Amino acid sequence: METKYYFDYNATTPTDPRVVEEMNKFFIENFHNPSSFYRKAGEANFAVQKARERLAELINAGSSEIIFTSGGTESDNLAVQGTAYKLKEKGNHIITSRIEHPAVLKTCKHLEKNGFQVTYLPVDRYGFVDPEDLKKNITDATILVSIMHANNETGTLQPIKELVKIAHHKGIYFHTDAVQSTGKIPVDVRDLDVDLLSFSSHKIYGPKGMGVLYKKKTIKITPLLFGGGHEKGLRAGTENVHGIVGMGKAAEIARLEMAEEKKKLRPLRDRLQKEILEKIPEVIINGDTGKRLFNTLNLSVKYIEGEAMLAMLDQQGFALSSGSACSSGSLDPSHVLLAIGLKHEEAHGSLRISLGKYNSREDVEKLIEVLPAVVERLRNVSPFWQNK
Ligand SMILES: *Cc1c(COP(=O)(O)O)cnc(C)c1O
């Protein structure tokens, strides 16, 4: 059965048709290299600059502070490695958290093999980093703090402003992975005062394979790619013009429509949470229910496997994620859910429901109808449920 009910917007989003329409002009009609001399190339260059301005406006940055990348993963890599290599004479210590996306965690693991030391801050049971903990772990060798804005699995929002103040007090750069928050809630780089911020196009109804690294004008990093001097020498390679144009359009739509989306989706998510808690016994909500993205609901259904629920829901046309989604193919429970203190079996029984702008009230009602039946069927054949 085809997917009729998509509840996995934190994994990716469909491209907005208005985005596709703008992109279409840059395949055949204007395929030109923005660096070339002739008029058509100038038009491509103009379109790239317009997109840069739209992206800057979304996060209240200057357009010269926007670096185009191939996605959230590359932005995270460029921020963390780029700072590490730039400042390696100054120090070799990086602080991050245990709940980061693999794009940050594995980059840090790689740096550990190359002479850097990394502290992975724990989080409490709601998923928050303790600012005091950050303070305590700063050393004279600390050059970078990288802590995500909104967690992709639980939606928990970190107190970034407070954390930035602590880092800056010691003159340390701050990067935040804001892939899940940008385009959903207001993200203002000047207000947050971060030095580096990553976001991604395909999480905000733009094309896949595009991202942005915001880099504050006053700071310097080392590039990962060398070549023709694009993006002020920080990311070489002929611009992905159609991708950039599409991401720019997506940013503009997000800026203008995010408040409306929140007004529509928050009550739907809250209704889903309330109904699930009422209809299904022994369910726990993961993450903080207050400081949380309005579209995200992460829960553990005790005594059954998330994967089994996903498979049965898939058969009925529902697409969502479980607690091992990010390491697909592996049966390791989510590092995020373990970090907030869930037992292995609770993490295995988790579901992530993430809503987006094409979800309707009917979709939500359908899930409220189907999920309790799926859980009951699985629990009826679960020895853990029978013997609890
Ligand atoms: C999706 C995601 C990424 C990776 O972004 P891509 O554009 O897919 O490379 C990084 N961080 C977070 C929090 C994400 O949700």
Short mmCIF file of C-alpha atoms and ligand atoms in Angstrom, two decimals:
data_model
loop_
_atom_site.label_atom_id
_atom_site.label_comp_id
_atom_site.label_asym_id
_atom_site.label_seq_id
_atom_site.Cartn_x
_atom_site.Cartn_y
_atom_site.Cartn_z
CA MET A 1 0.00 0.00 0.00
CA GLU A 2 1.26 3.44 -0.77
CA THR A 3 1.93 5.86 2.07
CA LYS A 4 -1.22 7.78 2.73
CA TYR A 5 -0.44 9.14 6.14
CA TYR A 6 3.01 10.69 6.39
CA PHE A 7 4.15 11.42 9.96
CA ASP A 8 7.90 11.56 9.44
CA TYR A 9 8.58 15.22 8.67
CA ASN A 10 11.63 15.27 10.96
CA ALA A 11 13.25 12.72 8.61
CA THR A 12 12.46 14.68 5.47
CA THR A 13 9.70 16.69 3.81
CA PRO A 14 8.13 16.68 0.36
CA THR A 15 9.34 19.57 -1.80
CA ASP A 16 6.82 22.41 -1.89
CA PRO A 17 5.44 22.74 -5.46
CA ARG A 18 6.22 26.48 -5.39
CA VAL A 19 9.86 25.55 -4.77
CA VAL A 20 9.93 23.10 -7.68
CA GLU A 21 8.44 25.75 -9.96
CA GLU A 22 11.26 28.20 -9.22
CA MET A 23 13.91 25.50 -9.56
CA ASN A 24 12.64 24.43 -12.98
CA LYS A 25 13.91 27.61 -14.63
CA PHE A 26 17.48 26.68 -13.78
CA PHE A 27 17.83 23.33 -15.56
CA ILE A 28 17.29 24.18 -19.25
CA GLU A 29 16.14 27.76 -19.65
CA ASN A 30 19.02 29.04 -17.56
CA PHE A 31 21.67 26.38 -16.94
CA HIS A 32 24.52 28.86 -16.95
CA ASN A 33 27.47 29.06 -14.63
CA PRO A 34 27.00 32.02 -12.27
CA SER A 35 30.71 32.82 -12.58
CA SER A 36 30.62 33.21 -16.38
CA PHE A 37 30.65 36.55 -18.15
CA TYR A 38 27.53 36.69 -20.37
CA ARG A 39 24.11 38.05 -19.53
CA LYS A 40 22.42 34.71 -18.83
CA ALA A 41 25.19 33.83 -16.36
CA GLY A 42 24.57 37.16 -14.67
CA GLU A 43 20.94 36.15 -14.25
CA ALA A 44 21.98 32.88 -12.61
CA ASN A 45 24.32 34.80 -10.35
CA PHE A 46 21.52 37.19 -9.48
CA ALA A 47 19.24 34.26 -8.59
CA VAL A 48 21.94 32.81 -6.32
CA GLN A 49 22.34 36.16 -4.55
CA LYS A 50 18.58 36.54 -4.14
CA ALA A 51 18.43 33.08 -2.55
CA ARG A 52 21.32 34.02 -0.25
CA GLU A 53 19.33 37.04 0.91
CA ARG A 54 16.20 34.99 1.51
CA LEU A 55 18.18 32.46 3.55
CA ALA A 56 19.86 35.22 5.53
CA GLU A 57 16.50 36.80 6.25
CA LEU A 58 15.11 33.53 7.63
CA ILE A 59 17.74 33.53 10.41
CA ASN A 60 18.34 37.30 10.68
CA ALA A 61 21.91 37.02 9.32
CA GLY A 62 23.77 39.16 6.79
CA SER A 63 23.82 37.64 3.30
CA SER A 64 27.64 37.55 3.41
CA GLU A 65 27.36 35.21 6.39
CA ILE A 66 25.63 32.42 4.44
CA ILE A 67 27.75 29.51 3.14
CA PHE A 68 26.01 27.06 0.80
CA THR A 69 26.73 23.39 1.48
CA SER A 70 25.35 20.01 0.42
CA GLY A 71 23.16 19.70 3.53
CA GLY A 72 22.99 19.66 7.30
CA THR A 73 25.68 16.98 7.46
CA GLU A 74 28.23 19.03 5.53
CA SER A 75 27.36 22.19 7.48
CA ASP A 76 27.97 20.36 10.77
CA ASN A 77 31.25 18.93 9.45
CA LEU A 78 32.44 22.31 8.18
CA ALA A 79 31.56 24.03 11.45
CA VAL A 80 33.20 21.49 13.73
CA GLN A 81 36.21 20.44 11.65
CA GLY A 82 36.68 23.92 10.21
CA THR A 83 36.93 25.43 13.69
CA ALA A 84 39.07 22.59 15.03
CA TYR A 85 41.66 22.93 12.24
CA LYS A 86 41.65 26.72 12.37
CA LEU A 87 42.21 26.89 16.12
CA LYS A 88 44.36 23.81 16.72
CA GLU A 89 47.34 25.90 17.82
CA LYS A 90 45.14 27.55 20.41
CA GLY A 91 43.67 24.39 21.91
CA ASN A 92 42.47 20.87 21.19
CA HIS A 93 39.36 20.51 23.34
CA ILE A 94 35.77 20.45 22.06
CA ILE A 95 32.58 20.21 24.10
CA THR A 96 29.40 18.74 22.65
CA SER A 97 26.46 16.71 23.98
CA ARG A 98 25.51 13.03 23.94
CA ILE A 99 22.31 13.69 22.01
CA GLU A 100 23.76 15.33 18.90
CA HIS A 101 22.98 14.13 15.39
CA PRO A 102 25.60 11.69 14.05
CA ALA A 103 26.83 14.48 11.75
CA VAL A 104 28.28 16.15 14.84
CA LEU A 105 28.98 13.06 16.98
CA LYS A 106 30.90 11.13 14.34
CA THR A 107 32.80 14.23 13.28
CA CYS A 108 33.91 14.59 16.91
CA LYS A 109 34.87 10.88 17.03
CA HIS A 110 36.98 11.43 13.92
CA LEU A 111 38.69 14.44 15.50
CA GLU A 112 39.46 12.36 18.60
CA LYS A 113 41.53 10.08 16.37
CA ASN A 114 43.43 13.13 15.16
CA GLY A 115 44.68 14.67 18.38
CA PHE A 116 41.56 16.44 19.68
CA GLN A 117 39.83 15.78 22.97
CA VAL A 118 36.06 15.80 23.15
CA THR A 119 33.74 16.05 26.15
CA TYR A 120 30.23 14.66 25.55
CA LEU A 121 27.93 16.38 28.05
CA PRO A 122 25.12 14.25 29.50
CA VAL A 123 21.49 15.41 29.48
CA ASP A 124 18.75 15.05 32.09
CA ARG A 125 15.67 12.89 31.61
CA TYR A 126 13.95 15.57 29.55
CA GLY A 127 16.96 15.91 27.29
CA PHE A 128 18.41 19.18 28.59
CA VAL A 129 22.10 19.99 28.89
CA ASP A 130 22.84 21.58 32.27
CA PRO A 131 24.52 24.98 31.77
CA GLU A 132 26.48 24.42 34.99
CA ASP A 133 27.87 21.26 33.46
CA LEU A 134 29.10 23.21 30.46
CA LYS A 135 30.77 25.74 32.76
CA LYS A 136 32.53 22.99 34.73
CA ASN A 137 33.91 21.25 31.66
CA ILE A 138 35.51 24.26 29.99
CA THR A 139 39.32 24.16 30.13
CA ASP A 140 42.07 26.43 28.85
CA ALA A 141 42.26 24.18 25.79
CA THR A 142 38.54 24.46 24.86
CA ILE A 143 38.08 25.99 21.40
CA LEU A 144 34.52 25.05 20.46
CA VAL A 145 31.16 24.19 21.97
CA SER A 146 28.68 22.48 19.64
CA ILE A 147 25.21 21.86 21.04
CA MET A 148 22.09 21.35 18.96
CA HIS A 149 19.08 23.67 19.09
CA ALA A 150 16.21 21.17 18.73
CA ASN A 151 16.68 17.43 18.99
CA ASN A 152 15.47 15.50 15.95
CA GLU A 153 14.05 12.60 17.96
CA THR A 154 12.39 14.23 20.97
CA GLY A 155 12.04 17.84 19.80
CA THR A 156 13.55 19.11 23.06
CA LEU A 157 14.83 22.70 22.71
CA GLN A 158 18.11 23.57 24.43
CA PRO A 159 18.68 26.87 26.28
CA ILE A 160 21.11 27.97 23.55
CA LYS A 161 21.33 31.64 24.57
CA GLU A 162 22.38 30.76 28.07
CA LEU A 163 24.92 28.19 26.83
CA VAL A 164 26.36 30.68 24.32
CA LYS A 165 26.91 33.25 27.09
CA ILE A 166 28.93 30.72 29.08
CA ALA A 167 31.12 29.85 26.08
CA HIS A 168 31.62 33.48 25.05
CA HIS A 169 32.54 34.48 28.58
CA LYS A 170 35.66 32.36 28.01
CA GLY A 171 36.11 33.48 24.41
CA ILE A 172 35.04 30.09 22.99
CA TYR A 173 33.20 29.68 19.67
CA PHE A 174 29.68 28.27 19.71
CA HIS A 175 28.10 26.17 16.95
CA THR A 176 24.53 24.94 16.96
CA ASP A 177 22.91 22.33 14.74
CA ALA A 178 19.58 24.04 14.08
CA VAL A 179 18.44 21.70 11.33
CA GLN A 180 15.20 20.83 13.14
CA SER A 181 14.32 24.26 14.46
CA THR A 182 15.09 26.51 11.48
CA GLY A 183 11.99 27.04 9.39
CA LYS A 184 9.72 25.68 12.12
CA ILE A 185 10.22 28.30 14.83
CA PRO A 186 11.89 31.72 14.72
CA VAL A 187 15.67 31.27 14.71
CA ASP A 188 17.60 34.52 15.06
CA VAL A 189 21.39 34.22 14.93
CA ARG A 190 21.87 37.71 16.37
CA ASP A 191 19.57 37.05 19.29
CA LEU A 192 21.11 33.61 19.97
CA ASP A 193 24.55 35.15 19.37
CA VAL A 194 25.92 31.86 17.98
CA ASP A 195 29.07 31.95 15.85
CA LEU A 196 28.07 29.08 13.58
CA LEU A 197 24.68 27.56 12.82
CA SER A 198 23.72 24.69 10.50
CA PHE A 199 20.47 24.08 8.72
CA SER A 200 19.19 21.96 5.87
CA SER A 201 16.92 22.45 2.89
CA HIS A 202 15.07 19.13 2.80
CA LYS A 203 13.77 19.51 6.33
CA ILE A 204 11.98 22.73 5.32
CA TYR A 205 10.23 21.63 2.09
CA GLY A 206 13.24 22.43 -0.10
CA PRO A 207 15.23 20.06 -2.33
CA LYS A 208 17.51 17.41 -0.85
CA GLY A 209 21.28 17.80 -0.93
CA MET A 210 21.38 21.49 0.04
CA GLY A 211 22.22 23.19 3.29
CA VAL A 212 23.56 26.35 4.87
CA LEU A 213 26.28 27.06 7.34
CA TYR A 214 25.84 30.47 8.92
CA LYS A 215 29.25 31.87 9.92
CA LYS A 216 29.44 35.10 11.88
CA LYS A 217 31.40 37.69 9.86
CA THR A 218 34.06 38.11 12.51
CA ILE A 219 35.15 34.49 12.86
CA LYS A 220 37.45 32.37 10.71
CA ILE A 221 37.36 28.67 9.89
CA THR A 222 39.38 26.34 7.66
CA PRO A 223 37.59 24.96 4.56
CA LEU A 224 37.09 21.24 3.93
CA LEU A 225 36.96 21.57 0.12
CA PHE A 226 39.50 23.40 -1.98
CA GLY A 227 39.11 24.56 -5.56
CA GLY A 228 37.74 27.53 -7.43
CA GLY A 229 37.30 29.92 -4.53
CA HIS A 230 33.49 29.81 -4.36
CA GLU A 231 31.74 30.90 -1.16
CA LYS A 232 34.71 33.15 -0.34
CA GLY A 233 37.05 30.18 -0.50
CA LEU A 234 35.14 28.30 2.20
CA ARG A 235 33.34 25.81 -0.04
CA ALA A 236 34.70 25.36 -3.54
CA GLY A 237 32.62 24.02 -6.42
CA THR A 238 30.28 25.50 -9.02
CA GLU A 239 27.12 26.58 -7.24
CA ASN A 240 24.19 24.15 -7.27
CA VAL A 241 22.07 26.91 -8.79
CA HIS A 242 18.72 25.10 -8.93
CA GLY A 243 19.27 23.70 -5.43
CA ILE A 244 20.20 27.10 -4.05
CA VAL A 245 17.22 28.77 -5.74
CA GLY A 246 14.91 26.05 -4.37
CA MET A 247 16.29 26.31 -0.86
CA GLY A 248 15.95 30.10 -1.01
CA LYS A 249 12.31 29.83 -2.01
CA ALA A 250 11.72 27.27 0.75
CA ALA A 251 13.27 29.69 3.25
CA GLU A 252 11.00 32.50 2.11
CA ILE A 253 7.90 30.33 2.36
CA ALA A 254 8.96 29.12 5.82
CA ARG A 255 9.53 32.66 7.05
CA LEU A 256 6.12 33.82 5.87
CA GLU A 257 4.11 30.74 6.83
CA MET A 258 5.74 29.23 9.94
CA ALA A 259 3.42 30.96 12.40
CA GLU A 260 0.39 29.64 10.54
CA GLU A 261 1.85 26.10 10.48
CA LYS A 262 2.41 26.20 14.20
CA LYS A 263 -1.15 27.36 14.80
CA LYS A 264 -2.45 24.42 12.81
CA LEU A 265 -0.04 21.66 13.87
CA ARG A 266 0.43 22.24 17.56
CA PRO A 267 -3.19 21.43 18.45
CA LEU A 268 -3.03 18.35 16.20
CA ARG A 269 0.12 17.09 17.94
CA ASP A 270 -1.38 17.83 21.36
CA ARG A 271 -4.57 15.99 20.48
CA LEU A 272 -2.55 13.00 19.29
CA GLN A 273 -0.61 12.95 22.55
CA LYS A 274 -3.73 13.22 24.70
CA GLU A 275 -5.65 10.53 22.83
CA ILE A 276 -2.73 8.10 22.78
CA LEU A 277 -2.19 8.51 26.53
CA GLU A 278 -5.90 7.94 27.12
CA LYS A 279 -6.37 5.00 24.78
CA ILE A 280 -3.13 3.06 25.31
CA PRO A 281 -1.98 2.02 28.78
CA GLU A 282 1.70 2.14 29.78
CA VAL A 283 2.94 4.73 27.35
CA ILE A 284 5.62 7.26 28.30
CA ILE A 285 6.30 10.57 26.57
CA ASN A 286 9.99 11.06 25.83
CA GLY A 287 11.58 14.49 26.08
CA ASP A 288 10.18 17.66 27.58
CA THR A 289 6.53 18.43 26.92
CA GLY A 290 7.04 22.17 27.43
CA LYS A 291 10.21 23.26 25.63
CA ARG A 292 9.60 21.11 22.59
CA LEU A 293 9.09 21.54 18.85
CA PHE A 294 5.37 21.88 18.19
CA ASN A 295 5.35 19.15 15.54
CA THR A 296 7.14 16.35 17.41
CA LEU A 297 5.82 13.57 19.64
CA ASN A 298 8.14 10.84 20.85
CA LEU A 299 6.74 8.06 22.98
CA SER A 300 7.61 4.62 24.27
CA VAL A 301 4.97 1.93 24.18
CA LYS A 302 6.10 -0.53 26.81
CA TYR A 303 6.43 -4.29 26.23
CA ILE A 304 6.52 -4.18 22.42
CA GLU A 305 9.00 -3.34 19.69
CA GLY A 306 8.92 -0.08 17.79
CA GLU A 307 9.96 -1.87 14.61
CA ALA A 308 6.97 -4.21 14.84
CA MET A 309 4.62 -1.25 15.24
CA LEU A 310 6.23 0.48 12.26
CA ALA A 311 5.79 -2.58 10.07
CA MET A 312 2.11 -2.99 10.95
CA LEU A 313 1.45 0.72 10.55
CA ASP A 314 3.26 0.70 7.21
CA GLN A 315 0.88 -1.98 5.95
CA GLN A 316 -1.97 0.41 6.67
CA GLY A 317 -0.35 3.33 4.89
CA PHE A 318 1.34 5.12 7.81
CA ALA A 319 4.93 6.33 7.67
CA LEU A 320 6.70 7.15 10.92
CA SER A 321 9.94 6.38 12.75
CA SER A 322 11.06 4.34 15.72
CA GLY A 323 13.87 4.80 18.21
CA SER A 324 16.45 3.26 15.95
CA ALA A 325 15.57 5.27 12.85
CA CYS A 326 18.81 7.18 12.57
CA SER A 327 20.98 4.10 12.47
CA SER A 328 18.73 2.20 10.09
CA GLY A 329 19.85 -1.35 9.57
CA SER A 330 21.21 -1.51 13.09
CA LEU A 331 19.20 -2.72 16.03
CA ASP A 332 20.95 -0.45 18.50
CA PRO A 333 18.43 1.63 20.38
CA SER A 334 18.60 5.38 19.87
CA HIS A 335 21.56 7.06 21.61
CA VAL A 336 19.26 10.00 22.37
CA LEU A 337 16.69 7.88 24.22
CA LEU A 338 19.43 6.05 26.15
CA ALA A 339 20.96 9.43 27.06
CA ILE A 340 17.67 10.61 28.61
CA GLY A 341 17.74 7.49 30.77
CA LEU A 342 15.40 5.06 29.01
CA LYS A 343 16.03 1.36 29.50
CA HIS A 344 16.96 -0.55 26.35
CA GLU A 345 13.52 -2.14 26.08
CA GLU A 346 11.79 1.23 26.51
CA ALA A 347 13.94 2.76 23.79
CA HIS A 348 13.16 -0.20 21.52
CA GLY A 349 9.44 0.41 22.00
CA SER A 350 9.61 4.02 20.94
CA LEU A 351 7.82 5.83 18.15
CA ARG A 352 8.55 9.24 16.72
CA ILE A 353 5.56 11.00 15.23
CA SER A 354 6.54 14.22 13.46
CA LEU A 355 3.91 16.33 11.74
CA GLY A 356 4.19 18.77 8.88
CA LYS A 357 2.24 21.14 6.74
CA TYR A 358 0.49 18.55 4.59
CA ASN A 359 -0.99 16.70 7.58
CA SER A 360 -4.71 17.11 8.05
CA ARG A 361 -7.01 16.63 10.98
CA GLU A 362 -8.22 13.44 9.23
CA ASP A 363 -4.69 11.99 9.18
CA VAL A 364 -4.46 12.49 12.91
CA GLU A 365 -7.89 11.00 13.58
CA LYS A 366 -6.93 7.97 11.50
CA LEU A 367 -3.75 7.41 13.51
CA ILE A 368 -5.71 7.77 16.76
CA GLU A 369 -8.02 5.06 15.47
CA VAL A 370 -5.38 2.65 14.18
CA LEU A 371 -2.51 2.86 16.70
CA PRO A 372 -4.33 1.48 19.77
CA ALA A 373 -5.45 -1.56 17.74
CA VAL A 374 -1.90 -2.15 16.48
CA VAL A 375 -0.54 -1.95 20.03
CA GLU A 376 -3.19 -4.33 21.34
CA ARG A 377 -2.47 -6.92 18.67
CA LEU A 378 1.26 -6.82 19.35
CA ARG A 379 0.86 -6.89 23.12
CA ASN A 380 -1.43 -9.89 22.85
CA VAL A 381 1.46 -11.86 21.40
CA SER A 382 4.16 -10.28 23.58
CA PRO A 383 5.47 -12.54 26.37
CA PHE A 384 6.72 -9.39 28.17
CA TRP A 385 3.17 -8.01 28.26
CA GLN A 386 1.68 -11.35 29.32
CA ASN A 387 4.20 -11.81 32.17
CA LYS A 388 4.54 -8.23 33.36
C1 LIG B 1 18.53 15.77 9.19
C2 LIG B 1 19.48 16.30 10.21
C3 LIG B 1 20.83 16.53 9.90
C4 LIG B 1 21.43 16.15 8.56
O1 LIG B 1 20.98 16.99 7.54
P1 LIG B 1 21.11 16.48 6.00
O2 LIG B 1 20.70 17.67 5.20
O3 LIG B 1 20.20 15.32 5.87
O4 LIG B 1 22.55 16.11 5.81
C5 LIG B 1 21.64 17.06 10.87
N1 LIG B 1 21.16 17.38 12.09
C6 LIG B 1 19.88 17.18 12.43
C7 LIG B 1 19.41 17.56 13.78
C8 LIG B 1 18.99 16.62 11.50
O5 LIG B 1 17.72 16.42 11.86
#
